[in-house]
Coordinates of C-alpha atoms in Angstrom, one line a residue:
M23 CA -169.1 88.5 -70.6
A24 CA -171.3 86.2 -68.6
E25 CA -169.2 84.7 -65.8
R26 CA -171.5 82.5 -63.8
G27 CA -174.8 80.7 -63.9
G28 CA -177.1 83.7 -63.9
L29 CA -177.4 82.9 -67.6
R30 CA -180.7 81.0 -67.4
N31 CA -183.9 81.1 -69.3
R32 CA -187.0 81.7 -67.3
N33 CA -188.6 78.6 -68.9
F34 CA -185.9 76.2 -68.0
S35 CA -186.7 73.3 -65.7
E36 CA -185.4 73.3 -62.1
T37 CA -182.8 70.7 -63.2
N38 CA -181.5 73.0 -65.9
H39 CA -181.4 75.9 -63.4
S40 CA -179.1 74.0 -61.1
G41 CA -176.9 73.1 -64.0
H42 CA -176.5 76.7 -65.0
N43 CA -175.6 77.7 -61.4
S44 CA -172.3 75.9 -61.8
D45 CA -169.0 77.9 -62.0
E46 CA -168.3 77.0 -65.6
A47 CA -167.9 80.1 -67.8
M48 CA -169.8 80.5 -71.0
T49 CA -167.9 82.6 -73.4
G50 CA -168.6 81.7 -77.0
V51 CA -171.6 81.0 -79.2
E52 CA -169.9 78.0 -80.7
E53 CA -169.8 76.2 -77.4
V54 CA -173.6 76.1 -76.9
P55 CA -176.1 75.7 -79.8
L56 CA -178.7 78.4 -80.0
Y57 CA -182.4 77.8 -79.5
R58 CA -184.5 77.8 -82.5
P59 CA -187.8 79.7 -82.1
V60 CA -191.0 77.6 -82.2
E61 CA -192.7 78.1 -85.5
E62 CA -196.3 77.9 -84.0
S63 CA -197.2 80.5 -81.5
S64 CA -198.6 79.3 -78.2
P65 CA -201.4 81.0 -76.2
G66 CA -200.5 84.2 -74.4
T67 CA -197.3 84.9 -76.4
N68 CA -198.6 87.3 -79.1
G69 CA -197.1 85.3 -81.8
V70 CA -193.7 85.1 -80.2
A71 CA -192.2 81.8 -79.0
P72 CA -192.2 81.8 -75.2
C73 CA -189.2 79.7 -75.1
A74 CA -186.9 77.8 -77.4
V75 CA -186.9 74.1 -78.2
E76 CA -184.2 72.3 -76.3
E77 CA -181.7 70.6 -78.5
E78 CA -179.6 67.6 -77.4
L79 CA -175.9 67.6 -78.1
D80 CA -174.3 64.2 -78.2
L81 CA -170.9 64.4 -76.5
E82 CA -168.6 61.5 -76.0
E83 CA -169.4 59.6 -72.8
E84 CA -171.6 62.4 -71.6
E85 CA -175.4 62.8 -71.2
P86 CA -177.2 65.3 -73.5
V87 CA -177.4 68.8 -72.1
A88 CA -180.4 71.0 -72.7
Q89 CA -179.4 74.4 -74.1
G90 CA -181.4 77.6 -74.4
A91 CA -181.4 81.3 -75.3
R92 CA -178.7 83.2 -73.5
P93 CA -176.5 86.3 -73.6
V94 CA -173.8 86.1 -76.3
Q95 CA -170.6 88.1 -76.3
I96 CA -170.5 90.0 -79.6
V97 CA -167.9 92.6 -78.8
V98 CA -165.0 91.2 -76.7
A99 CA -162.9 93.5 -74.5
K100 CA -159.2 92.8 -74.4
E101 CA -157.9 94.0 -71.1
D102 CA -154.2 93.7 -71.9
D103 CA -154.2 96.3 -74.7
H104 CA -157.6 97.9 -74.1
M105 CA -158.9 97.0 -77.6
F106 CA -162.2 95.6 -78.7
E107 CA -162.9 92.8 -81.2
L108 CA -166.1 91.8 -82.9
D109 CA -167.0 88.1 -82.6
A110 CA -168.5 88.2 -86.1
A111 CA -169.4 84.5 -86.1
A112 CA -171.4 84.8 -82.9
L113 CA -173.2 87.9 -84.2
E114 CA -173.9 86.2 -87.5
K115 CA -175.5 83.2 -85.8
I116 CA -177.9 85.7 -84.1
L117 CA -178.7 88.1 -86.9
M118 CA -178.6 85.7 -89.9
Q119 CA -181.2 83.3 -88.7
E120 CA -183.5 82.6 -91.7
H121 CA -186.7 83.9 -90.1
V122 CA -185.2 87.3 -89.1
R123 CA -182.3 88.2 -91.4
D124 CA -184.4 90.2 -93.8
L125 CA -186.7 91.9 -91.3
N126 CA -186.2 95.5 -90.2
V127 CA -184.5 95.5 -86.8
V128 CA -185.3 97.2 -83.5
V129 CA -182.2 97.4 -81.3
L130 CA -182.6 98.4 -77.7
S131 CA -179.4 99.0 -75.8
V132 CA -178.8 99.9 -72.2
A133 CA -175.6 101.8 -71.3
G134 CA -174.3 103.8 -68.3
A135 CA -172.1 103.5 -65.3
F136 CA -171.2 100.1 -63.9
R137 CA -173.1 98.5 -61.1
K138 CA -176.3 100.5 -61.7
G139 CA -178.6 97.7 -62.6
K140 CA -178.5 97.6 -66.4
S141 CA -178.6 93.8 -66.8
F142 CA -181.2 93.6 -64.0
L143 CA -183.5 95.8 -66.1
L144 CA -182.9 93.9 -69.3
D145 CA -184.0 90.7 -67.7
F146 CA -187.4 92.2 -67.0
M147 CA -187.5 93.2 -70.6
L148 CA -186.9 89.6 -71.5
R149 CA -189.9 88.6 -69.4
Y150 CA -192.1 91.1 -71.2
M151 CA -190.9 89.9 -74.6
H152 CA -191.9 86.3 -73.7
C153 CA -195.3 87.1 -72.2
Q154 CA -196.2 90.6 -73.4
S155 CA -199.8 89.8 -74.1
S156 CA -200.4 88.9 -70.5
E157 CA -201.0 91.4 -67.7
S158 CA -198.8 89.2 -65.5
W159 CA -195.8 89.4 -67.7
M160 CA -193.6 90.3 -64.7
G161 CA -193.9 86.7 -63.4
G162 CA -194.7 85.2 -60.1
D163 CA -193.6 86.6 -56.7
D164 CA -191.3 83.7 -56.0
E165 CA -189.8 83.3 -59.5
P166 CA -186.0 84.1 -59.7
L167 CA -184.9 86.7 -62.3
T168 CA -182.9 85.1 -65.1
G169 CA -181.4 86.0 -68.4
F170 CA -178.5 88.5 -68.7
S171 CA -176.0 87.8 -66.0
W172 CA -176.4 90.1 -63.0
R173 CA -175.5 90.1 -59.3
G174 CA -175.2 92.4 -56.3
G175 CA -171.9 93.8 -55.2
C176 CA -169.4 96.5 -56.2
E177 CA -167.4 94.8 -58.9
R178 CA -168.3 94.9 -62.6
E179 CA -170.1 91.9 -64.2
T180 CA -170.6 92.7 -67.9
T181 CA -167.6 93.4 -70.2
G182 CA -167.7 94.4 -73.8
I183 CA -171.1 94.2 -75.5
Q184 CA -173.6 91.3 -75.2
A185 CA -176.7 90.5 -77.2
W186 CA -179.5 88.1 -76.4
S187 CA -179.3 85.1 -78.6
E188 CA -183.0 85.0 -79.3
V189 CA -184.2 87.6 -81.8
F190 CA -187.9 88.3 -81.1
V191 CA -190.3 88.8 -84.0
L192 CA -193.2 91.2 -83.3
E193 CA -196.0 92.4 -85.5
K194 CA -196.6 96.2 -85.4
P195 CA -200.1 97.7 -85.6
D196 CA -199.7 98.3 -89.3
G197 CA -199.2 94.6 -89.9
S198 CA -195.4 94.7 -90.6
K199 CA -193.1 92.3 -88.8
V200 CA -189.9 93.5 -87.1
A201 CA -187.0 91.8 -85.3
V202 CA -186.2 93.0 -81.8
L203 CA -182.7 92.6 -80.4
L204 CA -181.8 93.4 -76.8
V205 CA -178.2 94.5 -76.1
D206 CA -176.3 94.8 -72.8
T207 CA -173.1 96.9 -72.5
Q208 CA -170.1 97.1 -70.3
G209 CA -170.6 99.6 -67.5
A210 CA -168.6 102.8 -67.8
F211 CA -166.0 104.2 -65.3
D212 CA -165.0 101.0 -63.5
S213 CA -161.5 100.7 -62.2
Q214 CA -160.2 98.7 -65.2
S215 CA -161.5 100.8 -68.1
T216 CA -160.0 103.8 -69.6
I217 CA -161.9 106.8 -70.9
K218 CA -161.3 105.4 -74.5
D219 CA -162.8 102.1 -73.5
C220 CA -165.9 103.7 -72.1
A221 CA -166.3 106.0 -75.1
T222 CA -165.9 103.1 -77.5
V223 CA -168.5 100.9 -75.9
F224 CA -171.0 103.7 -75.5
A225 CA -170.4 105.0 -79.0
L226 CA -170.8 101.6 -80.6
S227 CA -174.0 100.8 -78.8
T228 CA -175.4 104.3 -79.7
M229 CA -174.4 103.9 -83.3
T230 CA -176.0 100.5 -83.7
S231 CA -179.2 100.9 -81.5
S232 CA -182.5 102.5 -82.4
V233 CA -183.2 103.1 -78.7
Q234 CA -180.4 103.9 -76.3
V235 CA -181.3 103.8 -72.6
Y236 CA -178.9 106.0 -70.7
N237 CA -179.0 104.4 -67.2
L238 CA -178.3 107.0 -64.4
S239 CA -178.5 107.0 -60.6
Q240 CA -180.7 109.4 -58.6
N241 CA -180.2 112.5 -60.8
I242 CA -178.8 114.0 -64.1
Q243 CA -175.6 115.7 -63.1
E244 CA -173.6 118.0 -65.2
D245 CA -170.8 115.4 -65.6
D246 CA -173.3 112.9 -66.9
L247 CA -174.2 115.4 -69.7
Q248 CA -170.5 116.1 -70.4
H249 CA -169.8 112.4 -70.7
L250 CA -172.7 111.9 -73.0
Q251 CA -171.4 114.8 -75.1
L252 CA -168.0 113.1 -75.3
F253 CA -169.3 109.7 -76.1
T254 CA -171.8 110.7 -78.7
E255 CA -169.2 113.0 -80.4
Y256 CA -166.8 110.0 -80.5
G257 CA -169.5 108.0 -82.2
R258 CA -170.4 110.9 -84.6
L259 CA -166.7 111.1 -85.7
A260 CA -166.8 107.5 -86.8
M261 CA -169.8 108.1 -89.0
E262 CA -168.5 109.4 -92.4
E263 CA -171.8 110.8 -93.7
I264 CA -174.1 112.5 -91.3
Y265 CA -177.6 113.7 -92.4
E266 CA -179.3 115.8 -89.8
K267 CA -179.3 114.0 -86.4
P268 CA -177.0 110.9 -86.4
F269 CA -178.8 109.0 -83.6
Q270 CA -182.4 108.1 -82.9
K271 CA -184.1 107.7 -79.6
L272 CA -182.4 108.4 -76.2
L273 CA -184.1 107.7 -72.9
F274 CA -182.6 109.0 -69.7
L275 CA -183.6 106.4 -67.1
I276 CA -183.1 107.9 -63.7
R277 CA -182.9 105.1 -61.1
D278 CA -183.6 105.5 -57.4
W279 CA -185.3 108.9 -57.9
C280 CA -185.7 110.5 -54.5
Y281 CA -187.7 113.6 -55.3
P282 CA -191.2 112.5 -56.3
Y283 CA -192.6 115.6 -54.5
E284 CA -190.9 117.7 -57.2
H285 CA -191.4 115.5 -60.3
D286 CA -193.6 112.4 -60.3
Y287 CA -192.3 109.0 -61.1
G288 CA -192.7 107.9 -64.7
L289 CA -192.4 109.5 -68.2
T290 CA -194.5 112.7 -67.6
G291 CA -192.5 113.7 -64.5
G292 CA -189.3 112.7 -66.1
N293 CA -189.9 114.8 -69.3
R294 CA -190.7 117.8 -67.1
F295 CA -187.5 117.3 -65.2
L296 CA -185.5 116.7 -68.4
E297 CA -186.9 119.9 -70.0
R298 CA -185.5 121.9 -67.1
R299 CA -182.2 120.1 -67.0
L300 CA -181.5 120.5 -70.8
Q301 CA -182.9 124.0 -71.1
V302 CA -180.5 126.4 -72.8
K303 CA -180.6 129.8 -71.0
Q304 CA -178.9 133.0 -72.1
N305 CA -177.3 133.6 -68.7
Q306 CA -175.7 130.2 -68.8
H307 CA -172.0 129.8 -69.3
E308 CA -171.1 129.1 -73.0
E309 CA -169.7 125.7 -72.0
L310 CA -173.0 124.6 -70.4
Q311 CA -174.9 125.9 -73.4
N312 CA -172.7 123.9 -75.8
V313 CA -173.2 120.7 -74.0
R314 CA -177.0 121.0 -74.2
K315 CA -177.0 122.1 -77.8
H316 CA -174.8 119.2 -78.7
I317 CA -177.1 116.6 -77.1
H318 CA -180.2 118.1 -78.8
S319 CA -178.3 118.0 -82.1
C320 CA -177.4 114.3 -81.8
F321 CA -180.8 112.6 -81.1
S322 CA -184.0 112.8 -83.0
S323 CA -186.0 112.0 -79.8
I324 CA -185.1 112.5 -76.1
D325 CA -187.2 111.4 -73.2
C326 CA -186.7 110.8 -69.5
F327 CA -188.3 108.2 -67.1
L328 CA -188.0 108.5 -63.3
L329 CA -187.8 105.1 -61.5
P330 CA -188.1 104.7 -57.7
H331 CA -185.7 102.7 -55.6
P332 CA -186.5 98.9 -55.6
G333 CA -186.2 98.6 -51.9
L334 CA -183.7 97.8 -49.1
K335 CA -183.9 94.1 -49.6
V336 CA -182.7 94.5 -53.2
A337 CA -179.8 96.8 -52.1
T338 CA -178.6 95.0 -49.0
N339 CA -179.4 91.3 -49.3
P340 CA -176.5 89.4 -50.8
Y341 CA -178.8 86.5 -51.6
F342 CA -181.3 88.5 -53.6
D343 CA -182.1 86.7 -56.8
G344 CA -184.7 88.9 -58.4
R345 CA -187.9 87.5 -56.8
L346 CA -190.7 90.1 -57.0
R347 CA -191.7 89.6 -53.4
D348 CA -188.4 91.3 -52.4
I349 CA -189.0 94.3 -54.6
D350 CA -191.1 97.4 -53.5
D351 CA -194.5 97.7 -55.0
E352 CA -193.8 101.2 -56.1
F353 CA -190.9 100.1 -58.2
K354 CA -192.9 97.2 -59.7
R355 CA -195.7 99.6 -60.7
E356 CA -193.4 102.0 -62.5
L357 CA -191.4 99.1 -64.1
R358 CA -194.7 97.8 -65.4
N359 CA -195.2 101.2 -67.2
L360 CA -191.5 101.5 -68.4
V361 CA -191.0 98.3 -70.3
P362 CA -194.1 98.5 -72.6
L363 CA -193.2 102.1 -73.2
L364 CA -190.0 100.8 -74.9
L365 CA -191.1 97.4 -76.3
A366 CA -194.8 97.4 -76.9
P367 CA -195.5 96.9 -80.7
E368 CA -197.0 100.4 -81.1
N369 CA -193.9 102.0 -79.5
L370 CA -191.1 100.1 -81.3
V371 CA -188.5 102.3 -83.1
E372 CA -186.9 100.6 -86.1
K373 CA -183.2 101.2 -86.7
E374 CA -182.4 103.7 -89.4
I375 CA -179.1 105.0 -90.8
N376 CA -179.1 108.0 -93.1
G377 CA -182.9 107.8 -93.3
A378 CA -182.9 104.1 -94.5
K379 CA -184.3 101.3 -92.4
V380 CA -181.8 98.6 -91.4
T381 CA -182.4 94.9 -91.6
C382 CA -180.7 92.3 -89.4
R383 CA -178.4 91.4 -92.4
D384 CA -177.5 95.1 -92.7
L385 CA -176.8 95.5 -89.0
L386 CA -174.2 92.8 -89.2
E387 CA -172.3 94.7 -91.8
Y388 CA -172.5 98.0 -89.9
F389 CA -171.1 96.3 -86.8
K390 CA -168.2 95.0 -88.9
A391 CA -167.5 98.5 -90.4
Y392 CA -167.8 100.4 -87.1
I393 CA -165.5 98.1 -85.1
K394 CA -162.8 98.5 -87.8
I395 CA -162.9 102.2 -87.3
Y396 CA -162.4 101.9 -83.6
Q397 CA -159.6 99.4 -84.0
G398 CA -157.7 101.9 -86.2
E399 CA -155.8 105.0 -85.3
E400 CA -157.9 107.5 -87.4
L401 CA -159.9 108.7 -84.5
P402 CA -158.5 110.9 -81.7
H403 CA -158.3 109.2 -78.4
P404 CA -160.7 110.6 -75.8
K405 CA -159.0 111.7 -72.6
S406 CA -160.0 112.3 -69.0
M407 CA -160.7 115.8 -68.0
L408 CA -157.5 116.0 -65.9
Q409 CA -155.4 114.7 -68.8
A410 CA -157.0 117.1 -71.3
T411 CA -156.6 120.0 -68.9
A412 CA -153.0 119.1 -68.2
E413 CA -152.2 118.9 -71.9
A414 CA -153.9 122.3 -72.6
N415 CA -152.0 123.8 -69.6
N416 CA -148.6 122.5 -70.9
L417 CA -149.3 123.5 -74.5
T418 CA -150.1 127.0 -73.3
A419 CA -146.8 127.2 -71.4
V420 CA -145.0 125.9 -74.6
A421 CA -146.6 128.6 -76.7
G422 CA -145.6 131.3 -74.2
A423 CA -142.0 130.2 -74.0
K424 CA -141.8 129.9 -77.8
D425 CA -143.2 133.4 -78.2
T426 CA -140.5 134.7 -75.8
Y427 CA -137.8 133.0 -77.8
S428 CA -139.1 134.4 -81.1
R429 CA -139.3 138.0 -79.8
G430 CA -135.8 137.8 -78.4
M431 CA -134.3 136.5 -81.6
E432 CA -136.2 139.1 -83.7
Q433 CA -134.4 141.8 -81.7
I434 CA -131.0 140.2 -82.5
C435 CA -131.4 139.3 -86.2
G436 CA -134.8 140.4 -87.2
G437 CA -135.8 141.8 -90.6
D438 CA -134.2 145.2 -90.2
K439 CA -131.1 144.0 -88.3
P440 CA -127.7 143.7 -90.1
Y441 CA -125.9 140.4 -90.8
L442 CA -124.6 138.7 -87.7
A443 CA -121.6 136.4 -87.5
P444 CA -122.8 132.7 -87.2
I445 CA -120.8 132.2 -84.0
D446 CA -122.5 135.2 -82.3
L447 CA -125.9 134.0 -83.6
Q448 CA -125.3 130.6 -82.1
R449 CA -124.4 132.2 -78.7
Y450 CA -127.5 134.3 -78.6
H451 CA -129.6 131.3 -79.5
E452 CA -128.3 129.3 -76.6
E453 CA -128.9 132.2 -74.2
I454 CA -132.4 133.0 -75.3
K455 CA -133.3 129.3 -75.5
Q456 CA -132.2 128.8 -71.9
T457 CA -134.3 131.7 -70.8
S458 CA -137.4 130.3 -72.6
V459 CA -137.0 126.9 -71.1
K460 CA -136.7 128.5 -67.6
Q461 CA -139.9 130.4 -68.3
F462 CA -141.6 127.1 -69.3
R463 CA -140.5 125.5 -66.0
A464 CA -141.6 128.4 -63.9
V465 CA -145.2 128.2 -65.1
K466 CA -147.4 126.2 -62.8
K467 CA -148.7 123.2 -64.7
M468 CA -151.0 120.3 -64.1
G469 CA -149.9 116.7 -64.6
G470 CA -146.7 116.6 -62.6
V471 CA -143.0 116.8 -63.6
E472 CA -142.9 113.6 -65.7
F473 CA -145.9 114.7 -67.7
S474 CA -144.4 118.1 -68.3
Q475 CA -141.0 116.7 -69.3
R476 CA -142.1 115.6 -72.7
Y477 CA -143.6 119.0 -73.4
Q478 CA -140.2 120.6 -72.4
E479 CA -138.5 118.3 -74.9
Q480 CA -141.2 119.3 -77.5
L481 CA -140.4 123.0 -76.7
E482 CA -136.6 122.5 -77.2
S483 CA -137.2 120.7 -80.5
E484 CA -139.5 123.5 -81.8
L485 CA -137.0 126.2 -80.7
D486 CA -134.2 124.4 -82.7
E487 CA -136.5 124.5 -85.7
V488 CA -137.2 128.2 -85.3
Y489 CA -133.4 128.8 -84.9
A490 CA -132.8 127.0 -88.2
N491 CA -135.1 129.5 -89.9
F492 CA -133.4 132.5 -88.2
V493 CA -130.0 131.1 -89.5
K494 CA -131.3 131.0 -93.1
H495 CA -132.8 134.5 -92.7
N496 CA -129.4 135.8 -91.4
E497 CA -127.4 134.2 -94.2
S498 CA -129.7 135.8 -96.8
K499 CA -128.4 139.2 -95.5
N500 CA -124.8 138.2 -96.3
I501 CA -124.0 140.0 -99.6
F502 CA -121.4 137.3 -100.5
Y503 CA -123.9 134.5 -99.8
A504 CA -126.5 136.3 -101.9
A505 CA -124.0 136.7 -104.7
R506 CA -123.0 133.0 -104.6
T507 CA -125.3 131.9 -107.3
P508 CA -124.3 134.6 -110.0
A509 CA -120.7 134.2 -109.0
T510 CA -120.8 130.5 -109.4
L511 CA -122.6 130.7 -112.8
F512 CA -120.2 133.3 -114.0
A513 CA -117.2 131.2 -113.0
V514 CA -118.7 128.2 -114.9
M515 CA -119.2 130.4 -117.9
F516 CA -115.6 131.7 -117.7
F517 CA -114.1 128.3 -117.3
T518 CA -116.2 126.8 -120.2
Y519 CA -115.2 129.7 -122.4
I520 CA -111.5 129.1 -121.8
V521 CA -112.0 125.3 -122.4
S522 CA -114.0 126.0 -125.6
T523 CA -111.4 128.4 -126.9
V524 CA -108.4 126.1 -126.2
T525 CA -110.1 122.9 -127.5
G526 CA -111.3 124.7 -130.6
F527 CA -107.9 126.0 -131.3
I528 CA -106.3 122.5 -131.1
G529 CA -109.1 120.9 -133.1
L530 CA -111.1 119.1 -130.4
S531 CA -114.4 120.4 -131.8
V532 CA -116.6 117.9 -129.8
I533 CA -115.3 119.1 -126.5
A534 CA -115.5 122.7 -127.6
A535 CA -119.1 122.3 -128.6
L536 CA -119.9 120.6 -125.2
A537 CA -118.2 123.5 -123.4
N538 CA -120.2 126.0 -125.5
L539 CA -123.4 124.2 -124.5
V540 CA -122.6 124.3 -120.8
M541 CA -121.7 128.0 -121.2
G542 CA -125.0 128.7 -122.9
V543 CA -127.0 126.9 -120.2
S544 CA -125.2 128.8 -117.5
L545 CA -125.9 132.1 -119.2
L546 CA -129.6 131.3 -119.6
S547 CA -129.7 130.2 -115.9
L548 CA -128.1 133.4 -114.9
C549 CA -130.7 135.4 -116.8
A550 CA -133.5 133.4 -115.4
W551 CA -132.2 133.8 -111.9
A552 CA -131.9 137.5 -112.3
Y553 CA -135.5 137.7 -113.6
V554 CA -136.9 135.7 -110.7
R555 CA -135.0 137.9 -108.2
Y556 CA -136.3 141.0 -109.9
S557 CA -140.0 140.0 -110.5
G558 CA -140.7 137.5 -107.7
E559 CA -142.3 135.1 -110.2
Y560 CA -141.4 131.5 -110.8
R561 CA -139.8 131.1 -107.4
E562 CA -139.5 127.4 -107.8
V563 CA -137.2 127.9 -110.8
G564 CA -135.1 130.3 -108.7
V565 CA -134.8 127.8 -105.9
A566 CA -133.7 125.1 -108.3
I567 CA -131.0 127.3 -109.7
D568 CA -129.8 128.3 -106.2
L569 CA -129.6 124.7 -105.2
T570 CA -127.7 123.7 -108.4
A571 CA -125.2 126.6 -107.9
E572 CA -124.8 125.8 -104.3
A573 CA -124.0 122.2 -105.2
L574 CA -121.4 123.3 -107.8
W575 CA -119.9 125.6 -105.2
E576 CA -119.7 123.1 -102.4
Q577 CA -118.6 120.1 -104.5
V578 CA -116.4 121.7 -107.2
L579 CA -115.4 125.4 -106.8
K580 CA -115.0 125.5 -103.1
P581 CA -112.6 122.5 -102.9
L582 CA -110.6 123.8 -105.8
T583 CA -110.4 127.3 -104.3
E584 CA -109.5 125.9 -100.9
Q585 CA -106.8 123.7 -102.5
Y586 CA -105.5 126.6 -104.5
M587 CA -105.4 128.9 -101.5
E588 CA -103.8 126.2 -99.4
E589 CA -101.1 125.7 -102.0
N590 CA -100.5 129.4 -102.3
I591 CA -100.2 129.8 -98.6
R592 CA -97.9 126.9 -98.3
Q593 CA -95.7 128.2 -101.1
T594 CA -95.7 131.7 -99.5
V595 CA -94.6 130.2 -96.2
V596 CA -91.9 128.1 -97.9
N597 CA -90.6 131.2 -99.8
S598 CA -90.7 133.3 -96.7
I599 CA -88.7 130.7 -94.7
R600 CA -86.2 130.4 -97.6
A601 CA -85.7 134.1 -97.7
S602 CA -85.3 134.3 -94.0
L603 CA -82.7 131.5 -94.0
T604 CA -80.9 133.0 -96.9
E605 CA -80.7 136.4 -95.2
Q606 CA -79.4 134.7 -92.0
V607 CA -76.8 132.8 -93.9
T608 CA -75.7 136.0 -95.7
Q609 CA -75.4 137.9 -92.4
T610 CA -73.4 135.0 -90.8
A611 CA -71.0 135.0 -93.8
K612 CA -70.5 138.8 -93.5
L613 CA -69.7 138.4 -89.8
K614 CA -67.1 135.7 -90.5
T615 CA -65.4 137.8 -93.1
T616 CA -65.1 140.8 -90.8

C-alpha cells in the first residue's frame, strides 16, 4: 500500500509534485478519482495517452485538487489475522473502464523478496508505456522517478498487491488492440509476513499474470528455486482444472549481477546461465531433480535477464530520487533493453487460462474467484522448512512409538493368544503405553519441548484408540461373549413361548399371537445370525442382530438376572442366618436342661 508521496505521475506539474510529497496516506480508489485516458493520441505516444486529464473535485471550503493515475491497492493485507481481501470496487474501476473492459489483457507482475527494487523497476516500465515510441523514453537526467511508491532503506514499502490505475491500450503488429496492466506485489520474507502470506501473494500474482517477473538479487540460489516450487504449487492447487502447463511466461530477473565475465548482461547471457542452473542431471539428488522438473512443468516459457548494479549512489544515498544522472550507464543500457523486451507491442503476452484468452472483464471475475479460495480452509497451509521438518520428525517418532505399542500388545492378546481377563489387559495396556511414550520422548526431535507436547498428546490418544480395538478383539475370544447373541435370542423365544402358551390357554388370543410373532422373529434372527457366522456374507445383518441382542441383554435380561441372583443370594443368606440362630438356640436349650 502506498504510504507516502512517491505516488506521483511523471507528467504532473511541480505544484502537484509537492502536494504529493505530503505525509497523507492514499489507501482507496474511492478517495481519488481516476484519470480518464485522452481519446486523441498526441505525438510520440504511439496511440497511448501520455498522461491523464486532470479532473477537479469540488470539496467544501477547499480548492480543487488535481488528481492523476496512481497505484491502487487491489489486494489488501490484514496484518492482524494474516488474511487477504480483494478490494473489488477498486479493481472494477480499473478493469471495467469502457475503453478496455472487452479487450484481451496483458498482465505484467513483478514478485520476489522485499527491498530488492521491484517498484523501482515498475516505474521505468511506466515511463516506457507513456513514451515508448521515443528513443528517450527513460526521461531526462534530472527527472525524479515517480509512479509506484518506492524508497531506499531496509523496511518494506509495498503490502498486498497494487495495480496501476491507468490501463494502457496498445496495438499489436497484427492490428489487434490489447490492454496492458502493471502489477506490483508485496515483497516476500519480510519480518511481518508468514510463509503462507508470501505464498498467497506470489501464487495470486502468478495465477493472474501473463508475465511473471521473478526479481532476485545477484544469483539464482537453490532456496530461490525451492521457494518458487512451493509458491507455484500453492497456486496450482487453487486451480481446479489444469490443462498442460498452468502458468505462462516466467522471467528470472537477476539484479546486481556480478559475474559478467562468465555470462554477459542481458537476455542471451541470462538464458545461458539459466540453462545451466535448471539443468536436470542424472547424478543430481532426487530432491534437486524434482525442483527443476516442477518449475519446467509449471510455465510455458522461462527466460532469464542479467541486470548490473545501478551504482553506489543508488545504494548508499538516502536522498536518491531516481534521477538518471545518479545511475550507472551500464545499468541504464541494460534497462533500455529489458523493458521493451517485456512491453514492446511485438513482445506482449496476452493472458490465457485453459487455452482461452482473458479480457479485462474476465480478469475481474478470476480475481474474485481466486481470492475466495485463499480465504477458505480448503488448501493446506504452507510451512517454513523448519516447521515442516519438525512436523515430519515428530510424526516419525509417533509412528515408531505406536508400532512398539502394537507389537507389545500383539504378544499379550494377539490373534493366537487365549482370552485375557479385562483387568489384566488394562494393566498390560498401561505398562506398554508408558514404555511407548518414554520411547517417543527419548527420540531427538526438532521444534522444542512445547512443539513436541502436542504430538505426545496425539500419540496417547491414538494408543487409546488402538487399545479399544484390542479390547474388542479380546472379548471376541470369550466363548460366553460369543454365545451372548444366540443365548439372548433363545431366551426370548423361550419366554415368548411360555407367554403364548399361558395366554392362549386363558383365552387372551391377541397377546398370544403377539408373543408368537416375537418368537418367530427371534427364530428367524437366530437362523440368519448362524448363516452369517458360517458363511461370512451379509455381515451388516449380523452386526445389526448382535447389537439388538446386546441391547436386549443389557437393558432387559441382565437386570432381571442380576435382580434374580441378588434376591436368591439374599434369601440364601437369610436362611443361613436363621438356621445358624436356630441351631444356637437349640444348643443353648439343651445346655440349660442338662
